[in-house]
């Protein structure tokens, strides 16, 4: 028996999905979604889910409502048990939710309505605009400026002008001058605050705050701001153009590999920044030595210690372990060292608590403190799972200190190709660049060198995670403007807020 869930996806910020919405989009067999659903939310849907995009905006084909109704019925009759019909904002606010519900009812199909946060309330809120406020606004009215004919709907403008609360127009970017004119003619003061709130709750959000009188030019084109709300009322003064998200409007480049970018991306976005992903390398397991890796892993008892120097090393190590039919118990004869907090977190996610972590998170301190503090005779060699291309600082330092050290080149990294123009545009538009490892710095410089674009780095402030990465930046004659006090993502984002917020 099929159930169709009419689900609100909220206004854009994936953090504003309800728990029910999240549960449903991650467990449904089929998701049918609109143009308004933000790409960051679509990314949360597992790749195995059947997806129907029924609102391709710019493409030739955006499905008409009767076609969508028919599609829902057809899918339900095919027998999938969970079908999610996902809409921007709330499904019952200017979204044909009621119509789809009726169609499902008539066809005898089970359905459930899952409300979402509507843009009209959330988008102003992200600019510190409360839609009601004591002694300022006792009501808010949501309206649509859209009509089949393209004309302004026939509202009782006098009544709206008299209400004195907040007016929130959906789908109105083409009607802004007519709405403003109609309200002024109906008795609203031309000095009433009015604002265009565009792409609210997304990193691209913007607020254009003026007065009603300043929005009356019929020649002014606001279509580039869609989706946007036209909000009118005294409450707009409370915003003062501010937002409670300290990095709002800032663009920050993330150079981590794509599969690792998400924690930094999320941390930046939840502070309001736009994260520009610029991965420089792609990691893949080192197929050339697959058999050798499997042999090493089945003989871990030969090693006294296993040294993990990055979350990547942890990830590829455990992937290789699982591939070899083993699990974390294979590590039980060994002791474990971790280079820093991010590596430790990756180990802990695998159920492993490292036995040793240096007080400073770079190769020199790692080798020195290890030799000083770990008194056990180094009768057994150390195993160092790493990238095939990694700089060999640690292995050298350990060997110099008398430890026998075997590297296991578990994974390789290959550069990602970009067009010169794409690189130039990304770097030129950003407020900050972040680098979380020295290899990210080396790869970025190599990439830019190909196009003689390294000079762009002189104009762009660089934020790094830890001294080792700072050293890598300095090795190119550049100065990192910001070094996170601790080598962790929250510390890096905190430092950026202090600098930019
Ligand atoms: N069901 C949706 C509204 C759909 S109508 C809801 O409850 O939010 C589409 C209109 O919603 C757009 O034309 C725009 O006016 C508004 N809208 C949707 N998302 C928006 C956003 N992130 N920022 C500003 N306006 C938005």
Short mmCIF file of C-alpha atoms and ligand atoms in Angstrom, two decimals:
data_model
loop_
_atom_site.label_atom_id
_atom_site.label_comp_id
_atom_site.label_asym_id
_atom_site.label_seq_id
_atom_site.Cartn_x
_atom_site.Cartn_y
_atom_site.Cartn_z
CA UNK A 1 0.00 0.00 0.00
CA UNK A 2 1.50 3.32 -1.08
CA UNK A 3 1.54 6.46 1.00
CA UNK A 4 2.27 9.83 -0.58
CA UNK A 5 3.81 12.32 1.84
CA UNK A 6 3.27 15.99 1.03
CA UNK A 7 6.38 17.37 2.68
CA UNK A 8 7.58 20.91 3.25
CA UNK A 9 11.33 21.28 2.73
CA UNK A 10 11.51 24.69 4.40
CA UNK A 11 12.94 27.83 2.85
CA UNK A 12 16.41 26.60 1.85
CA UNK A 13 18.73 26.10 4.82
CA UNK A 14 18.92 22.30 5.24
CA UNK A 15 19.07 22.83 9.02
CA UNK A 16 15.48 24.07 8.84
CA UNK A 17 14.12 20.74 7.62
CA UNK A 18 11.84 19.19 10.21
CA UNK A 19 12.93 15.88 11.71
CA UNK A 20 9.96 14.24 10.00
CA UNK A 21 10.93 15.69 6.63
CA UNK A 22 14.51 14.48 7.04
CA UNK A 23 13.37 11.03 8.09
CA UNK A 24 11.09 10.79 5.06
CA UNK A 25 13.47 12.08 2.39
CA UNK A 26 16.20 9.73 3.59
CA UNK A 27 13.95 6.67 3.63
CA UNK A 28 11.55 7.17 0.71
CA UNK A 29 11.78 5.06 -2.44
CA UNK A 30 10.71 7.97 -4.61
CA UNK A 31 11.04 11.74 -4.19
CA UNK A 32 9.22 14.16 -6.48
CA UNK A 33 10.57 17.68 -5.93
CA UNK A 34 10.20 21.27 -7.15
CA UNK A 35 12.61 23.89 -8.44
CA UNK A 36 12.30 25.71 -5.12
CA UNK A 37 13.79 22.87 -3.07
CA UNK A 38 17.38 23.89 -2.36
CA UNK A 39 20.17 21.79 -3.93
CA UNK A 40 21.70 21.30 -0.47
CA UNK A 41 18.52 19.49 0.53
CA UNK A 42 18.39 17.42 -2.65
CA UNK A 43 21.97 16.32 -1.80
CA UNK A 44 20.67 14.73 1.40
CA UNK A 45 18.54 12.27 -0.57
CA UNK A 46 20.39 8.93 -0.88
CA UNK A 47 21.69 8.19 -4.40
CA UNK A 48 19.58 5.03 -4.65
CA UNK A 49 16.30 6.98 -4.39
CA UNK A 50 14.32 7.51 -7.57
CA UNK A 51 14.19 11.27 -8.14
CA UNK A 52 11.74 13.31 -10.20
CA UNK A 53 12.54 16.97 -10.67
CA UNK A 54 9.20 18.37 -11.79
CA UNK A 55 10.22 22.01 -11.73
CA UNK A 56 13.24 22.49 -13.91
CA UNK A 57 13.16 26.24 -14.05
CA UNK A 58 15.25 27.17 -17.01
CA UNK A 59 14.99 23.89 -18.87
CA UNK A 60 12.28 23.61 -21.45
CA UNK A 61 10.32 21.28 -19.31
CA UNK A 62 8.64 22.26 -16.12
CA UNK A 63 5.67 19.98 -15.45
CA UNK A 64 2.21 21.52 -15.33
CA UNK A 65 0.16 20.87 -12.20
CA UNK A 66 -2.22 18.32 -13.83
CA UNK A 67 0.82 16.36 -15.05
CA UNK A 68 2.26 16.35 -11.53
CA UNK A 69 -1.07 15.16 -10.10
CA UNK A 70 -1.14 12.37 -12.67
CA UNK A 71 2.47 11.43 -11.91
CA UNK A 72 1.71 11.06 -8.19
CA UNK A 73 -1.20 8.76 -8.90
CA UNK A 74 0.80 6.73 -11.39
CA UNK A 75 3.72 6.29 -8.98
CA UNK A 76 1.40 5.31 -6.13
CA UNK A 77 -0.30 2.71 -8.30
CA UNK A 78 3.09 1.19 -9.19
CA UNK A 79 3.32 0.11 -5.59
CA UNK A 80 6.26 1.98 -4.03
CA UNK A 81 5.42 2.15 -0.34
CA UNK A 82 6.87 5.60 0.48
CA UNK A 83 6.58 8.42 -2.02
CA UNK A 84 7.63 11.90 -0.95
CA UNK A 85 6.26 14.93 -2.73
CA UNK A 86 8.75 17.58 -1.60
CA UNK A 87 7.97 21.28 -1.85
CA UNK A 88 9.82 24.44 -0.87
CA UNK A 89 8.63 26.05 2.36
CA UNK A 90 5.29 24.71 3.54
CA UNK A 91 3.20 22.43 1.27
CA UNK A 92 -0.01 24.31 2.08
CA UNK A 93 1.31 27.83 1.46
CA UNK A 94 1.05 28.85 -2.20
CA UNK A 95 2.19 25.41 -3.26
CA UNK A 96 -0.81 23.48 -4.68
CA UNK A 97 -0.66 21.22 -1.61
CA UNK A 98 -4.41 21.31 -1.13
CA UNK A 99 -4.99 20.40 -4.76
CA UNK A 100 -2.62 17.43 -4.63
CA UNK A 101 -4.23 16.29 -1.39
CA UNK A 102 -7.67 16.31 -3.05
CA UNK A 103 -6.39 14.34 -6.02
CA UNK A 104 -4.93 11.69 -3.70
CA UNK A 105 -8.13 11.54 -1.66
CA UNK A 106 -10.23 11.05 -4.76
CA UNK A 107 -7.96 8.28 -5.97
CA UNK A 108 -8.17 6.59 -2.56
CA UNK A 109 -4.42 6.88 -1.99
CA UNK A 110 -3.11 7.20 1.57
CA UNK A 111 -1.34 10.46 2.27
CA UNK A 112 0.25 12.42 5.09
CA UNK A 113 0.88 16.16 5.31
CA UNK A 114 4.21 17.28 6.76
CA UNK A 115 4.31 21.04 7.32
CA UNK A 116 7.48 22.99 6.61
CA UNK A 117 8.75 26.41 7.61
CA UNK A 118 7.34 28.88 5.15
CA UNK A 119 9.72 31.36 3.48
CA UNK A 120 7.55 34.34 4.42
CA UNK A 121 8.45 33.94 8.08
CA UNK A 122 11.90 32.38 7.86
CA UNK A 123 13.52 34.64 5.26
CA UNK A 124 12.75 37.88 7.18
CA UNK A 125 13.86 36.15 10.41
CA UNK A 126 17.31 35.48 8.92
CA UNK A 127 17.60 39.27 8.56
CA UNK A 128 16.51 39.92 12.15
CA UNK A 129 13.00 40.94 11.06
CA UNK A 130 10.24 39.67 13.37
CA UNK A 131 6.93 39.66 11.47
CA UNK A 132 5.06 40.73 14.61
CA UNK A 133 6.50 42.96 17.31
CA UNK A 134 4.91 44.53 20.37
CA UNK A 135 3.59 48.01 19.62
CA UNK A 136 4.88 47.82 16.03
CA UNK A 137 3.00 45.05 14.23
CA UNK A 138 0.00 43.11 15.50
CA UNK A 139 -0.49 40.97 12.42
CA UNK A 140 1.19 39.54 9.42
CA UNK A 141 -0.60 38.83 6.17
CA UNK A 142 0.78 36.47 3.54
CA UNK A 143 -0.39 37.17 0.01
CA UNK A 144 0.51 36.12 -3.46
CA UNK A 145 1.02 38.70 -6.14
CA UNK A 146 0.75 36.01 -8.80
CA UNK A 147 -2.31 35.51 -10.94
CA UNK A 148 -3.05 33.47 -14.06
CA UNK A 149 -3.51 36.64 -16.14
CA UNK A 150 -0.25 38.22 -14.99
CA UNK A 151 -2.25 41.17 -13.59
CA UNK A 152 -2.08 42.15 -9.94
CA UNK A 153 -4.76 40.18 -8.02
CA UNK A 154 -7.82 42.22 -7.05
CA UNK A 155 -7.14 42.70 -3.35
CA UNK A 156 -9.04 45.14 -1.18
CA UNK A 157 -6.03 47.47 -1.03
CA UNK A 158 -7.73 49.90 1.37
CA UNK A 159 -8.30 47.07 3.82
CA UNK A 160 -4.64 45.99 3.49
CA UNK A 161 -3.45 49.58 3.96
CA UNK A 162 -5.56 49.89 7.11
CA UNK A 163 -4.33 46.65 8.69
CA UNK A 164 -1.14 48.32 9.84
CA UNK A 165 0.72 45.02 10.36
CA UNK A 166 3.30 43.32 8.17
CA UNK A 167 2.44 42.41 4.58
CA UNK A 168 4.36 39.60 2.96
CA UNK A 169 3.99 39.12 -0.78
CA UNK A 170 5.07 35.79 -2.32
CA UNK A 171 5.78 35.48 -6.06
CA UNK A 172 5.85 39.21 -6.51
CA UNK A 173 9.17 40.21 -8.10
CA UNK A 174 7.43 41.29 -11.30
CA UNK A 175 4.75 43.25 -9.45
CA UNK A 176 6.76 45.27 -6.97
CA UNK A 177 6.07 48.67 -8.47
CA UNK A 178 2.34 47.93 -8.91
CA UNK A 179 2.02 46.64 -5.33
CA UNK A 180 3.80 49.71 -3.95
CA UNK A 181 1.71 52.06 -6.07
CA UNK A 182 -1.56 50.34 -5.10
CA UNK A 183 -0.73 50.54 -1.39
CA UNK A 184 0.25 54.21 -1.57
CA UNK A 185 -2.95 55.04 -3.47
CA UNK A 186 -4.91 53.13 -0.84
CA UNK A 187 -3.47 55.30 1.92
CA UNK A 188 -0.12 53.78 3.00
CA UNK A 189 2.59 56.35 3.59
CA UNK A 190 5.28 56.37 0.91
CA UNK A 191 7.73 56.39 3.82
CA UNK A 192 6.61 52.93 5.05
CA UNK A 193 9.63 50.60 5.19
CA UNK A 194 9.61 47.94 2.47
CA UNK A 195 12.14 45.27 1.58
CA UNK A 196 12.94 42.68 -1.03
CA UNK A 197 14.18 39.57 0.77
CA UNK A 198 15.93 37.34 -1.72
CA UNK A 199 16.98 33.67 -1.38
CA UNK A 200 16.36 33.87 2.34
CA UNK A 201 18.12 31.33 4.61
CA UNK A 202 20.61 30.35 1.89
CA UNK A 203 24.22 31.58 1.71
CA UNK A 204 23.14 33.78 -1.22
CA UNK A 205 20.50 35.62 0.77
CA UNK A 206 20.20 39.37 0.36
CA UNK A 207 18.06 42.18 1.71
CA UNK A 208 17.16 45.30 -0.22
CA UNK A 209 15.57 47.62 2.34
CA UNK A 210 14.02 50.91 1.21
CA UNK A 211 10.68 52.69 1.56
CA UNK A 212 7.48 51.89 -0.30
CA UNK A 213 7.88 55.12 -2.29
CA UNK A 214 11.28 53.99 -3.49
CA UNK A 215 9.83 50.81 -4.99
CA UNK A 216 7.41 52.49 -7.42
CA UNK A 217 9.55 52.67 -10.56
CA UNK A 218 7.87 50.31 -13.08
CA UNK A 219 11.10 50.17 -15.12
CA UNK A 220 13.14 48.63 -12.29
CA UNK A 221 13.67 44.91 -12.87
CA UNK A 222 13.97 42.63 -9.85
CA UNK A 223 13.74 39.27 -11.62
CA UNK A 224 17.41 38.53 -10.85
CA UNK A 225 16.45 38.34 -7.16
CA UNK A 226 14.09 35.34 -7.43
CA UNK A 227 12.98 33.65 -5.31
CA UNK A 228 12.17 36.72 -3.28
CA UNK A 229 9.53 38.10 -0.98
CA UNK A 230 8.31 41.65 -0.93
CA UNK A 231 7.81 42.62 2.71
CA UNK A 232 6.17 45.82 3.87
CA UNK A 233 5.93 47.17 7.41
CA UNK A 234 7.57 49.02 10.28
CA UNK A 235 9.18 45.80 11.59
CA UNK A 236 11.78 46.09 8.82
CA UNK A 237 13.41 48.91 10.81
CA UNK A 238 14.38 46.37 13.47
CA UNK A 239 16.74 44.68 11.04
CA UNK A 240 19.13 47.58 10.59
CA UNK A 241 20.46 45.47 7.73
CA UNK A 242 21.86 42.96 10.19
CA UNK A 243 21.69 39.24 10.54
CA UNK A 244 22.43 37.06 13.54
CA UNK A 245 24.72 34.89 11.41
CA UNK A 246 28.18 36.38 11.75
CA UNK A 247 29.57 35.15 8.41
CA UNK A 248 26.51 36.08 6.33
CA UNK A 249 27.45 37.32 2.89
CA UNK A 250 31.05 36.05 3.17
CA UNK A 251 32.46 33.65 0.63
CA UNK A 252 35.02 31.21 1.91
CA UNK A 253 36.97 28.77 -0.26
CA UNK A 254 37.28 25.22 1.02
CA UNK A 255 40.24 23.36 -0.49
CA UNK A 256 39.66 20.02 1.20
CA UNK A 257 39.00 16.94 -0.92
CA UNK A 258 35.34 16.70 -1.83
CA UNK A 259 34.50 13.75 0.42
CA UNK A 260 36.02 15.59 3.37
CA UNK A 261 34.72 19.06 2.74
CA UNK A 262 31.35 18.57 4.36
CA UNK A 263 32.22 19.26 8.01
CA UNK A 264 33.92 22.56 7.20
CA UNK A 265 31.28 23.42 4.62
CA UNK A 266 28.51 22.82 7.14
CA UNK A 267 30.23 24.75 9.90
CA UNK A 268 30.74 27.73 7.58
CA UNK A 269 27.21 27.60 6.22
CA UNK A 270 25.60 27.41 9.63
CA UNK A 271 27.35 30.72 10.41
CA UNK A 272 25.87 32.16 7.23
CA UNK A 273 28.90 31.98 4.91
CA UNK A 274 28.86 30.62 1.41
CA UNK A 275 31.37 27.79 1.10
CA UNK A 276 33.00 27.67 -2.34
CA UNK A 277 34.30 24.15 -2.82
CA UNK A 278 37.64 24.05 -4.59
CA UNK A 279 38.99 20.56 -4.05
CA UNK A 280 42.41 20.23 -5.63
CA UNK A 281 42.86 16.50 -5.42
CA UNK A 282 40.83 13.38 -5.62
CA UNK A 283 41.81 10.47 -3.43
CA UNK A 284 41.54 6.87 -4.43
CA UNK A 285 42.87 3.65 -2.98
CA UNK A 286 46.24 2.55 -4.28
CA UNK A 287 45.13 -0.33 -6.48
CA UNK A 288 48.70 -1.00 -7.65
CA UNK A 289 49.66 -2.51 -4.31
CA UNK A 290 46.35 -4.07 -3.30
CA UNK A 291 47.86 -7.48 -2.58
CA UNK A 292 50.74 -5.98 -0.60
CA UNK A 293 48.30 -3.96 1.52
CA UNK A 294 46.24 -7.06 2.30
CA UNK A 295 49.40 -8.91 3.39
CA UNK A 296 50.49 -6.06 5.66
CA UNK A 297 47.08 -5.86 7.23
CA UNK A 298 46.90 -9.57 7.97
CA UNK A 299 50.25 -9.33 9.78
CA UNK A 300 49.72 -6.31 11.97
CA UNK A 301 51.18 -8.16 14.98
CA UNK A 302 54.60 -7.52 13.41
CA UNK A 303 54.28 -3.83 14.25
CA UNK A 304 54.60 -2.19 17.64
CA UNK A 305 52.80 0.97 16.64
CA UNK A 306 50.58 2.20 13.85
CA UNK A 307 50.90 5.93 13.17
CA UNK A 308 47.93 7.80 11.74
CA UNK A 309 48.70 11.27 10.46
CA UNK A 310 45.42 12.33 8.85
CA UNK A 311 41.72 11.47 8.78
CA UNK A 312 42.29 10.27 5.20
CA UNK A 313 44.84 7.72 6.36
CA UNK A 314 42.34 6.45 8.93
CA UNK A 315 39.58 6.22 6.38
CA UNK A 316 41.62 4.36 3.76
CA UNK A 317 43.18 2.10 6.39
CA UNK A 318 39.81 0.89 7.64
CA UNK A 319 38.40 0.58 4.15
CA UNK A 320 41.37 -1.65 3.23
CA UNK A 321 40.94 -3.61 6.45
CA UNK A 322 37.29 -4.31 5.68
CA UNK A 323 38.13 -5.23 2.12
CA UNK A 324 40.61 -7.77 3.44
CA UNK A 325 37.80 -9.33 5.49
CA UNK A 326 39.20 -7.93 8.76
CA UNK A 327 37.95 -5.45 11.33
CA UNK A 328 39.31 -3.21 14.08
CA UNK A 329 40.38 -6.23 16.14
CA UNK A 330 43.24 -6.74 13.69
CA UNK A 331 44.84 -3.73 15.38
CA UNK A 332 44.72 -5.21 18.86
CA UNK A 333 48.41 -6.28 18.97
CA UNK A 334 49.47 -2.70 18.08
CA UNK A 335 49.47 0.59 19.86
CA UNK A 336 48.07 3.56 18.01
CA UNK A 337 49.41 7.08 17.56
CA UNK A 338 47.43 10.00 16.17
CA UNK A 339 48.86 13.26 14.86
CA UNK A 340 46.06 15.56 15.96
CA UNK A 341 42.47 16.05 17.04
CA UNK A 342 40.92 15.54 13.59
CA UNK A 343 42.76 12.25 13.12
CA UNK A 344 41.77 11.23 16.66
CA UNK A 345 38.12 11.99 15.89
CA UNK A 346 38.35 9.80 12.78
CA UNK A 347 39.90 6.99 14.85
CA UNK A 348 37.26 7.33 17.55
CA UNK A 349 34.57 7.02 14.92
CA UNK A 350 36.10 3.58 14.26
CA UNK A 351 35.97 2.74 17.95
CA UNK A 352 39.71 3.28 18.52
CA UNK A 353 41.20 5.45 21.25
CA UNK A 354 44.76 6.41 20.33
CA UNK A 355 47.51 5.70 22.86
CA UNK A 356 49.59 8.69 21.90
CA UNK A 357 49.00 12.17 20.54
CA UNK A 358 51.67 14.90 20.56
CA UNK A 359 51.06 18.24 22.29
CA UNK A 360 51.66 20.09 19.02
CA UNK A 361 50.20 18.75 15.82
CA UNK A 362 53.09 18.62 13.39
CA UNK A 363 55.61 16.04 12.27
CA UNK A 364 58.57 17.42 14.26
CA UNK A 365 56.74 17.45 17.57
CA UNK A 366 55.21 14.08 16.74
CA UNK A 367 58.59 12.43 16.20
CA UNK A 368 60.35 14.21 19.09
CA UNK A 369 57.66 13.64 21.70
CA UNK A 370 57.13 10.08 20.60
CA UNK A 371 60.78 9.22 21.05
CA UNK A 372 60.97 11.10 24.38
CA UNK A 373 57.80 9.78 25.92
CA UNK A 374 57.40 6.30 24.61
CA UNK A 375 60.12 4.48 26.47
CA UNK A 376 59.37 0.98 25.15
CA UNK A 377 62.31 -0.33 23.14
CA UNK A 378 61.51 0.01 19.50
CA UNK A 379 62.13 -3.62 18.77
CA UNK A 380 59.22 -3.81 16.41
CA UNK A 381 58.86 -1.55 13.39
CA UNK A 382 56.28 1.22 13.15
CA UNK A 383 53.66 1.17 10.43
CA UNK A 384 52.80 4.47 8.78
CA UNK A 385 49.74 4.23 6.52
CA UNK A 386 49.80 7.27 4.26
CA UNK A 387 49.36 8.67 0.81
CA UNK A 388 51.64 7.38 -1.92
CA UNK A 389 52.64 10.99 -2.58
CA UNK A 390 52.92 12.29 0.97
CA UNK A 391 55.94 14.33 1.96
CA UNK A 392 58.05 12.00 3.99
CA UNK A 393 58.93 14.30 6.89
CA UNK A 394 57.62 12.06 9.61
CA UNK A 395 59.14 8.83 8.30
CA UNK A 396 62.54 10.56 8.01
CA UNK A 397 62.36 12.13 11.44
CA UNK A 398 61.40 8.83 13.03
CA UNK A 399 64.16 6.99 11.23
CA UNK A 400 66.71 9.61 12.29
CA UNK A 401 65.57 9.07 15.87
CA UNK A 402 66.32 5.39 15.52
CA UNK A 403 62.85 3.98 14.90
CA UNK A 404 62.31 1.47 12.17
CA UNK A 405 59.47 2.81 10.10
CA UNK A 406 57.57 1.20 7.24
CA UNK A 407 55.32 3.28 5.04
CA UNK A 408 52.19 1.77 3.62
CA UNK A 409 51.13 3.87 0.63
CA UNK A 410 47.42 3.14 0.95
CA UNK A 411 46.02 5.79 -1.32
CA UNK A 412 47.01 8.03 -4.15
CA UNK A 413 45.84 11.50 -5.03
CA UNK A 414 45.31 12.80 -8.48
CA UNK A 415 44.86 16.46 -9.36
CA UNK A 416 41.43 17.78 -10.37
CA UNK A 417 41.18 19.72 -13.60
CA UNK A 418 39.73 23.22 -13.73
CA UNK A 419 39.41 25.83 -16.44
CA UNK A 420 41.62 28.88 -15.82
CA UNK A 421 38.60 31.18 -15.88
CA UNK A 422 36.75 29.09 -13.33
CA UNK A 423 39.72 29.29 -10.95
CA UNK A 424 40.20 32.99 -11.47
CA UNK A 425 36.50 33.72 -10.87
CA UNK A 426 36.35 31.62 -7.71
CA UNK A 427 39.48 33.15 -6.20
CA UNK A 428 38.51 36.68 -7.16
CA UNK A 429 35.05 36.42 -5.62
CA UNK A 430 36.14 34.99 -2.27
CA UNK A 431 36.74 36.77 1.03
CA UNK A 432 38.98 34.05 2.47
CA UNK A 433 40.66 30.84 1.47
CA UNK A 434 41.00 27.97 3.93
CA UNK A 435 43.56 25.19 3.91
CA UNK A 436 43.45 22.34 6.40
CA UNK A 437 46.66 20.52 5.51
CA UNK A 438 50.02 21.26 3.97
CA UNK A 439 49.21 18.95 1.08
CA UNK A 440 46.13 21.06 0.32
CA UNK A 441 48.44 24.08 0.08
CA UNK A 442 50.96 22.33 -2.16
CA UNK A 443 48.26 21.02 -4.46
CA UNK A 444 46.57 24.41 -4.70
CA UNK A 445 49.81 26.14 -5.63
CA UNK A 446 50.61 23.44 -8.19
CA UNK A 447 47.16 23.88 -9.69
CA UNK A 448 47.47 27.67 -9.89
CA UNK A 449 51.00 27.49 -11.26
CA UNK A 450 49.73 25.66 -14.33
CA UNK A 451 47.81 28.77 -15.30
CA UNK A 452 50.23 31.36 -13.90
CA UNK A 453 47.56 32.35 -11.42
CA UNK A 454 49.57 32.07 -8.19
CA UNK A 455 49.57 35.85 -7.84
CA UNK A 456 45.88 35.70 -7.01
CA UNK A 457 46.90 34.18 -3.67
CA UNK A 458 48.69 37.40 -2.74
CA UNK A 459 45.41 39.28 -2.72
CA UNK A 460 43.32 36.66 -0.97
CA UNK A 461 43.65 36.22 2.79
CA UNK A 462 44.47 32.63 3.77
CA UNK A 463 43.28 30.87 6.92
CA UNK A 464 45.02 27.67 7.94
CA UNK A 465 44.60 24.90 10.41
CA UNK A 466 47.77 24.58 12.46
CA UNK A 467 51.46 25.46 12.21
CA UNK A 468 52.41 22.79 9.69
CA UNK A 469 49.92 24.15 7.16
CA UNK A 470 51.07 27.69 7.96
CA UNK A 471 54.61 26.55 7.18
CA UNK A 472 53.50 25.22 3.82
CA UNK A 473 51.94 28.60 2.99
CA UNK A 474 55.11 30.45 4.05
CA UNK A 475 57.24 28.17 1.89
CA UNK A 476 55.72 29.96 -1.11
CA UNK A 477 56.58 33.39 0.25
CA UNK A 478 53.01 33.99 1.37
CA UNK A 479 51.81 34.86 4.83
CA UNK A 480 48.77 33.15 6.30
CA UNK A 481 46.55 35.91 7.71
CA UNK A 482 44.93 33.59 10.16
CA UNK A 483 46.10 30.46 11.98
CA UNK A 484 43.43 28.60 13.93
CA UNK A 485 44.58 28.42 17.56
CA UNK A 486 43.69 24.72 17.61
CA UNK A 487 43.93 22.38 14.68
CA UNK A 488 40.19 21.74 14.55
CA UNK A 489 37.34 22.86 12.30
CA UNK A 490 35.43 24.71 15.09
CA UNK A 491 38.60 26.59 15.99
CA UNK A 492 39.15 27.58 12.35
CA UNK A 493 35.56 28.76 11.93
CA UNK A 494 35.70 30.58 15.29
CA UNK A 495 38.82 32.42 14.19
CA UNK A 496 37.16 33.40 10.90
CA UNK A 497 34.17 34.77 12.81
CA UNK A 498 36.49 36.85 14.99
CA UNK A 499 38.19 38.21 11.90
CA UNK A 500 35.22 38.71 9.57
CA UNK A 501 32.12 38.76 11.77
N1 LIG B 1 5.45 26.91 -0.29
C1 LIG B 1 6.43 27.98 -0.30
C2 LIG B 1 6.03 29.11 -1.21
C3 LIG B 1 5.96 28.75 -2.65
S1 LIG B 1 5.53 30.09 -3.68
C4 LIG B 1 6.63 28.47 1.14
O1 LIG B 1 5.85 28.12 2.02
O2 LIG B 1 7.61 29.16 1.37
C5 LIG B 1 7.10 30.59 -4.28
C6 LIG B 1 7.49 31.92 -3.66
O3 LIG B 1 7.94 31.73 -2.34
C7 LIG B 1 8.64 32.61 -4.33
O4 LIG B 1 8.21 33.31 -5.48
C8 LIG B 1 9.10 33.56 -3.25
O5 LIG B 1 8.24 34.66 -3.17
C9 LIG B 1 8.89 32.73 -2.02
N2 LIG B 1 10.11 32.05 -1.57
C10 LIG B 1 10.33 30.73 -1.50
N3 LIG B 1 11.56 30.48 -1.00
C11 LIG B 1 12.11 31.68 -0.73
C12 LIG B 1 13.35 32.09 -0.17
N4 LIG B 1 14.28 31.21 0.20
N5 LIG B 1 13.57 33.42 -0.03
C13 LIG B 1 12.64 34.32 -0.39
N6 LIG B 1 11.46 33.98 -0.92
C14 LIG B 1 11.19 32.69 -1.09
#
